[in-house]
Coordinates of C-alpha atoms and ligand atoms in Angstrom, one line a residue:
M125 CA 0.0 0.0 0.0
A126 CA 1.4 3.4 -1.0
D127 CA 1.8 5.8 1.8
K128 CA -0.7 8.6 1.3
K129 CA 1.7 11.2 2.8
I130 CA 4.3 10.5 0.2
L131 CA 1.9 10.7 -2.7
A132 CA 0.6 14.0 -1.2
L133 CA 4.2 15.3 -1.1
I134 CA 4.7 14.3 -4.8
D135 CA 1.5 16.2 -5.7
E136 CA 2.7 19.2 -3.7
L137 CA 6.1 19.1 -5.4
E138 CA 4.4 19.1 -8.8
K139 CA 2.2 22.0 -7.9
N140 CA 4.7 24.3 -6.1
K141 CA 7.9 23.0 -7.7
T142 CA 9.5 23.0 -4.2
L143 CA 9.0 21.6 -0.7
S144 CA 10.2 22.7 2.7
D145 CA 13.6 21.3 3.9
N146 CA 11.9 18.9 6.2
D147 CA 9.5 17.6 3.5
F148 CA 12.3 17.2 1.0
L149 CA 14.3 15.2 3.5
F150 CA 11.3 13.1 4.4
L151 CA 10.5 12.4 0.8
L152 CA 14.1 11.4 0.0
S153 CA 14.3 9.1 3.0
Q154 CA 10.9 7.4 2.3
L155 CA 11.6 6.9 -1.4
K156 CA 14.5 4.6 -0.5
H157 CA 12.1 1.9 0.5
A158 CA 9.1 3.0 -1.6
D159 CA 6.8 0.3 -3.0
E160 CA 6.2 -0.1 -6.7
E161 CA 3.0 1.9 -6.6
T162 CA 4.7 4.9 -5.1
E163 CA 7.6 4.7 -7.5
N164 CA 5.2 4.5 -10.5
Y165 CA 3.2 7.4 -9.2
L166 CA 6.3 9.5 -9.1
Y167 CA 7.7 8.4 -12.5
T168 CA 4.3 8.8 -14.2
K169 CA 3.9 12.3 -12.8
A170 CA 7.4 13.3 -14.0
D171 CA 6.8 11.8 -17.4
T172 CA 3.5 13.7 -17.7
V173 CA 5.3 17.0 -16.9
R174 CA 8.0 16.4 -19.4
R175 CA 5.4 15.6 -22.1
K176 CA 3.8 19.0 -21.6
T177 CA 7.0 20.7 -22.8
Y178 CA 8.7 18.1 -24.9
G179 CA 6.0 15.5 -25.9
I180 CA 7.7 12.2 -26.7
D181 CA 10.8 13.9 -28.2
V182 CA 14.2 12.8 -27.0
Y183 CA 17.1 15.0 -27.9
L184 CA 20.5 13.6 -29.0
R185 CA 23.9 15.0 -28.1
G186 CA 26.9 13.6 -29.8
L187 CA 29.6 13.2 -27.2
I188 CA 33.2 13.7 -28.4
E189 CA 35.7 12.8 -25.7
F190 CA 38.6 14.6 -27.2
T191 CA 41.3 14.3 -24.5
N192 CA 41.8 12.2 -21.5
H193 CA 44.8 14.2 -20.2
C194 CA 43.9 15.9 -16.9
K195 CA 45.7 18.1 -14.5
N196 CA 43.2 17.4 -11.7
D197 CA 43.2 14.5 -9.3
C198 CA 39.6 14.1 -8.3
Y199 CA 39.4 11.0 -6.0
Y200 CA 36.5 9.4 -8.0
C201 CA 37.6 9.9 -11.6
G202 CA 39.3 7.3 -13.7
I203 CA 41.3 9.8 -15.8
R204 CA 42.7 11.6 -12.7
R205 CA 46.3 12.6 -13.2
S206 CA 47.7 10.1 -10.7
N207 CA 46.1 7.1 -12.5
T208 CA 49.2 5.8 -14.2
N209 CA 47.3 2.9 -15.8
V210 CA 45.6 5.3 -18.3
S211 CA 46.9 5.4 -21.8
R212 CA 46.6 9.1 -22.6
Y213 CA 45.4 10.5 -25.9
R214 CA 44.3 13.6 -27.6
L215 CA 42.3 13.9 -30.8
T216 CA 43.5 16.3 -33.5
K217 CA 41.4 19.0 -34.9
D218 CA 40.9 17.0 -38.1
E219 CA 39.8 13.9 -36.1
I220 CA 37.3 16.0 -34.1
L221 CA 35.9 17.5 -37.3
D222 CA 35.6 14.0 -38.7
C223 CA 33.6 13.0 -35.7
C224 CA 31.3 15.9 -36.2
K225 CA 30.9 15.1 -39.9
T226 CA 30.0 11.5 -39.2
G227 CA 27.6 12.7 -36.5
Y228 CA 26.0 15.3 -38.7
E229 CA 25.3 12.7 -41.4
I230 CA 23.5 10.5 -38.9
G231 CA 21.3 13.2 -37.5
Y232 CA 23.2 14.9 -34.6
R233 CA 22.7 18.7 -34.3
T234 CA 24.5 19.1 -31.0
F235 CA 28.1 18.2 -30.4
V236 CA 29.6 18.0 -26.9
L237 CA 33.3 18.4 -26.6
Q238 CA 34.3 16.8 -23.3
G239 CA 37.7 16.2 -21.9
G240 CA 40.0 16.4 -18.9
E241 CA 41.6 19.7 -18.0
D242 CA 44.3 19.5 -20.6
A243 CA 46.8 22.5 -20.8
Y244 CA 47.7 21.4 -24.3
Y245 CA 44.4 22.9 -25.4
T246 CA 45.2 26.5 -24.9
D247 CA 42.4 29.1 -25.3
E248 CA 43.7 29.7 -28.8
K249 CA 43.4 26.1 -29.8
V250 CA 39.9 25.7 -28.2
C251 CA 38.7 28.9 -30.0
D252 CA 40.1 27.7 -33.3
L253 CA 38.3 24.4 -32.8
I254 CA 35.0 26.1 -32.0
T255 CA 35.3 28.4 -35.0
A256 CA 36.0 25.5 -37.3
I257 CA 33.1 23.4 -36.0
K258 CA 30.6 26.3 -36.1
K259 CA 31.7 27.3 -39.6
Q260 CA 31.2 23.8 -41.0
F261 CA 28.1 22.9 -39.0
S262 CA 26.4 26.2 -38.6
D263 CA 23.0 24.8 -37.8
C264 CA 24.4 22.8 -34.8
A265 CA 24.8 23.7 -31.2
L266 CA 28.2 23.3 -29.6
T267 CA 28.6 22.4 -26.0
L268 CA 31.8 22.5 -24.0
S269 CA 32.6 20.3 -21.0
I270 CA 36.2 21.1 -20.3
G271 CA 36.2 22.1 -16.6
E272 CA 37.1 25.2 -14.7
K273 CA 38.5 28.2 -16.5
S274 CA 38.7 31.9 -16.0
Y275 CA 35.9 34.3 -16.9
E276 CA 38.0 35.6 -19.8
S277 CA 38.5 32.1 -21.2
Y278 CA 34.8 31.3 -21.0
K279 CA 34.0 34.6 -22.7
K280 CA 36.5 33.9 -25.5
Y281 CA 34.9 30.5 -26.2
Y282 CA 31.4 32.1 -26.2
D283 CA 32.5 34.8 -28.6
A284 CA 34.0 32.1 -30.8
G285 CA 30.6 30.5 -31.0
A286 CA 30.2 28.0 -28.2
D287 CA 26.5 27.8 -27.1
R288 CA 26.4 25.6 -24.0
Y289 CA 28.6 24.6 -21.1
L290 CA 28.4 21.5 -18.9
L291 CA 30.1 21.7 -15.5
R292 CA 28.7 19.5 -12.8
H293 CA 29.1 21.2 -9.5
E294 CA 29.5 17.6 -8.0
T295 CA 28.2 18.6 -4.6
A296 CA 27.0 21.9 -3.1
D297 CA 28.3 21.0 0.4
P298 CA 31.9 22.2 1.1
E299 CA 32.8 19.3 3.4
H300 CA 31.4 16.7 1.0
Y301 CA 33.3 18.5 -1.8
R302 CA 36.5 18.1 0.2
R303 CA 35.9 14.4 0.6
L304 CA 35.7 14.0 -3.2
H305 CA 38.5 16.4 -4.3
P306 CA 42.1 17.3 -3.3
E307 CA 42.9 20.5 -1.4
E308 CA 43.7 22.5 -4.5
L309 CA 40.2 22.3 -5.8
S310 CA 37.3 24.4 -4.4
G311 CA 33.6 23.9 -4.6
E312 CA 33.0 27.6 -4.2
F313 CA 35.2 28.3 -7.2
R314 CA 33.4 25.7 -9.3
K315 CA 30.0 27.1 -8.4
N316 CA 31.2 30.5 -9.3
C317 CA 32.2 29.3 -12.7
L318 CA 28.6 28.3 -13.3
Y319 CA 27.3 31.8 -12.4
Q320 CA 29.9 33.3 -14.7
L321 CA 29.0 31.0 -17.6
K322 CA 25.3 32.0 -17.1
E323 CA 26.1 35.6 -17.0
I324 CA 28.1 35.4 -20.3
G325 CA 25.1 33.9 -22.0
Y326 CA 25.7 30.2 -22.2
Q327 CA 23.0 27.6 -21.6
V328 CA 24.5 26.0 -18.6
G329 CA 24.4 22.5 -17.0
C330 CA 25.3 21.6 -13.4
G331 CA 24.9 18.3 -11.7
I332 CA 26.0 15.6 -9.3
M333 CA 26.8 11.9 -9.1
V334 CA 24.1 10.0 -7.2
G335 CA 25.5 8.0 -4.4
S336 CA 29.0 9.4 -4.4
P337 CA 31.0 8.4 -1.4
G338 CA 29.8 10.1 1.8
Q339 CA 26.7 11.6 0.1
T340 CA 23.7 12.1 2.5
D341 CA 20.2 13.3 1.9
L342 CA 21.2 16.6 3.5
H343 CA 23.8 17.0 0.8
I344 CA 21.2 16.3 -1.9
L345 CA 18.9 18.9 -0.3
K346 CA 21.8 21.4 -0.6
D347 CA 22.2 20.4 -4.2
L348 CA 18.5 21.0 -4.9
R349 CA 18.7 24.4 -3.2
F350 CA 21.8 25.4 -5.2
M351 CA 20.0 24.4 -8.4
Q352 CA 17.0 26.5 -7.5
E353 CA 19.3 29.4 -7.0
L354 CA 21.3 28.9 -10.2
Q355 CA 18.3 28.0 -12.4
P356 CA 20.4 25.9 -14.9
H357 CA 19.1 25.0 -18.4
M358 CA 20.5 21.4 -18.0
I359 CA 21.1 19.1 -15.1
G360 CA 23.4 16.1 -15.5
I361 CA 23.0 13.4 -12.9
G362 CA 24.2 9.8 -13.0
P363 CA 25.2 7.2 -10.5
F364 CA 28.7 7.2 -9.0
I365 CA 30.5 4.1 -10.3
P366 CA 33.8 3.1 -8.7
S367 CA 36.8 3.2 -10.9
A368 CA 40.0 1.1 -10.7
G369 CA 43.1 3.1 -10.1
T370 CA 41.4 5.7 -7.9
P371 CA 41.2 6.0 -4.1
M372 CA 37.5 5.3 -4.3
H373 CA 37.8 2.1 -6.3
D374 CA 36.3 0.0 -3.5
Q375 CA 33.3 2.3 -2.7
P376 CA 29.8 1.1 -3.5
A377 CA 28.1 2.4 -6.7
G378 CA 25.1 4.7 -6.6
T379 CA 21.8 2.8 -7.3
L380 CA 19.4 2.8 -10.2
E381 CA 16.5 3.5 -7.9
D382 CA 18.1 6.5 -6.2
T383 CA 19.0 8.0 -9.6
L384 CA 15.5 7.5 -11.1
H385 CA 13.9 9.0 -8.0
L386 CA 16.1 12.1 -8.3
L387 CA 15.5 12.4 -12.0
S388 CA 11.8 12.5 -11.4
I389 CA 12.1 15.0 -8.5
L390 CA 14.2 17.3 -10.8
R391 CA 11.6 17.0 -13.6
L392 CA 8.9 18.1 -11.1
M393 CA 11.0 21.0 -9.8
F394 CA 12.3 22.2 -13.2
P395 CA 9.6 21.3 -15.8
Q396 CA 11.5 22.6 -18.8
V397 CA 15.0 21.6 -17.8
L398 CA 17.1 19.5 -20.3
L399 CA 17.7 16.3 -18.4
P400 CA 19.9 13.5 -19.8
A401 CA 19.6 9.8 -19.0
T402 CA 23.3 9.3 -18.8
T403 CA 25.8 6.6 -19.9
A404 CA 26.5 5.9 -16.3
L405 CA 22.8 5.1 -15.7
G406 CA 23.0 2.7 -18.8
T407 CA 26.1 1.2 -17.3
I408 CA 24.6 0.1 -13.9
H409 CA 21.5 -1.3 -15.6
P410 CA 21.0 -2.7 -19.1
T411 CA 18.0 -0.5 -19.7
G412 CA 19.0 2.3 -17.3
R413 CA 18.7 5.0 -19.9
E414 CA 15.2 3.9 -21.0
L415 CA 14.1 3.9 -17.4
G416 CA 15.6 7.3 -17.0
I417 CA 13.6 8.7 -19.9
K418 CA 10.4 7.1 -18.5
A419 CA 11.2 8.8 -15.1
G420 CA 11.3 12.3 -16.7
A421 CA 14.6 12.6 -18.6
N422 CA 14.5 13.9 -22.2
V423 CA 18.1 13.8 -23.5
V424 CA 20.6 11.0 -24.4
M425 CA 24.2 11.5 -25.2
P426 CA 25.5 8.7 -27.4
N427 CA 29.2 8.5 -27.9
L428 CA 30.7 10.0 -31.1
S429 CA 34.3 9.5 -30.2
P430 CA 36.4 7.3 -32.6
T431 CA 36.3 3.6 -31.6
G432 CA 40.1 3.6 -31.2
V433 CA 40.1 5.9 -28.2
R434 CA 36.8 5.0 -26.5
D435 CA 38.1 2.5 -24.1
K436 CA 40.7 5.1 -22.9
Y437 CA 38.1 7.6 -21.7
L438 CA 37.1 5.5 -18.7
L439 CA 35.8 7.7 -16.0
Y440 CA 34.5 4.6 -14.2
D441 CA 34.6 0.8 -14.6
G442 CA 32.4 -1.1 -17.0
K443 CA 31.5 1.8 -19.2
I444 CA 29.1 0.7 -22.0
C445 CA 29.4 1.2 -25.8
T446 CA 33.2 1.4 -25.9
G447 CA 33.4 -1.0 -28.9
D448 CA 30.5 0.4 -31.0
K449 CA 30.7 2.7 -34.0
A450 CA 28.9 6.0 -34.0
E451 CA 26.3 4.7 -36.4
E452 CA 25.6 1.7 -34.2
C453 CA 25.2 3.9 -31.1
R454 CA 22.8 6.1 -33.0
H455 CA 20.6 3.3 -34.3
C456 CA 20.7 1.4 -31.0
M457 CA 19.5 4.5 -29.2
E458 CA 16.7 5.1 -31.7
G459 CA 15.4 1.6 -31.2
R460 CA 15.7 1.7 -27.4
M461 CA 13.6 4.9 -27.4
K462 CA 11.0 3.7 -29.9
R463 CA 10.4 0.5 -28.0
N464 CA 9.4 2.6 -25.0
G465 CA 7.1 5.0 -26.9
Y466 CA 9.5 7.9 -27.4
Q467 CA 11.3 9.3 -30.5
V468 CA 14.7 10.7 -31.0
V469 CA 14.6 13.9 -33.1
V470 CA 17.0 15.7 -35.4
S471 CA 17.2 19.0 -33.6
R472 CA 19.6 21.2 -31.7
G473 CA 17.3 20.7 -28.7
D474 CA 17.6 24.1 -27.1
Y475 CA 16.1 25.1 -23.8
P476 CA 12.5 26.4 -24.7
E477 CA 12.9 30.1 -24.0
T478 CA 16.2 30.3 -26.0
R479 CA 14.9 28.5 -29.1
Ligands
SAH91 N1 36.8 17.7 -16.9 C1 35.4 18.1 -17.1 C2 34.6 16.8 -17.5 C3 34.5 15.9 -16.4 S1 33.9 14.3 -16.8 C4 34.9 18.8 -15.9 O1 35.6 19.0 -15.0 O2 33.7 19.1 -15.9 C5 32.2 14.5 -16.6 C6 31.6 14.0 -15.3 O3 31.7 12.6 -15.1 C7 32.1 14.6 -14.0 O4 31.6 15.9 -13.8 C8 31.6 13.6 -13.0 O5 30.4 14.0 -12.4 C9 31.4 12.3 -13.8 N2 32.3 11.2 -13.3 C10 33.6 11.2 -13.1 N3 34.0 10.1 -12.5 C11 32.9 9.4 -12.3 C12 32.6 8.1 -11.7 N4 33.6 7.4 -11.1 N5 31.4 7.6 -11.7 C13 30.4 8.4 -12.2 N6 30.6 9.6 -12.8 C14 31.8 10.1 -12.8

């Protein structure tokens, strides 16, 4: 029997797009042992809300992992600088443009350049890359996900034509941030980057790993409050998955259920937000991404990186699709969505008010 109090809180969240601190904490704690009826109530409500803005459309983002060199040493991340087992690579400008060309031909209209924080890619090189991509694919959106930079650098990339920026804040709580990152990194600095990106005019995405080591419901509450303050256009969440060669290799992974619950909560709080069902979610469960879409997500980010480097961009263990070609990923995704009553669309997939 579903608990009426929880169902009432879900209704209230849909109506007011927020709850009191106590009610959020109560909801998060109760959802951990919710029955199927309660879960379905939450997922269906979130799906109904996403359909009001996006119908059954699912936006595609072609992810190009162009460098796995990183100067940072985040305790959870497989490509941290101290992980000596990683075979490091960088794609050349031509290789990246080739990825975009392949992607364009199979219907991608957004490219995401993601990488470690790699000093080889100076602002000049990044801007040159942005200019070349936007010149050749002028009807496409370009998203950067290359970490923390100065205001000036972000401005240069924007002026060169970058449209969006993904920078997960990872956790809004300073102590939890410290548990996940070495001394030289600061959560406050990272949050400030997001405000700067927004001020410059980017569509911005923040986000967290669900079930990262030491994460509590109170931390998640702080994340939700931070998101309410930032008002991001995109929110990237996926389960934490341990990675060999990191200090957190023996920590438990985040769960499918916790991630789905949070996706639905975010959809109810931010009806129009662009919300990916991530590769990490597809890694911990064979149909994790489909379940994510049914729980309120509306974006998927198939891999466009060349097959030769895919198994080198391992942020965590067991990452899926490392052997597939771009075309295979695209068609696989189309089928997965179709079988569940959704459709992938050929579109830039902008945030509604910026279309
Ligand atoms: N260097 C860029 C891109 C980071 S990789 C940046 O700083 O933003 C993108 C995201 O992968 C990270 O923000 C993190 O949330 C996630 N990630 C890293 N390691 C992970 C792990 N072990 N499990 C799940 N997600 C992970």
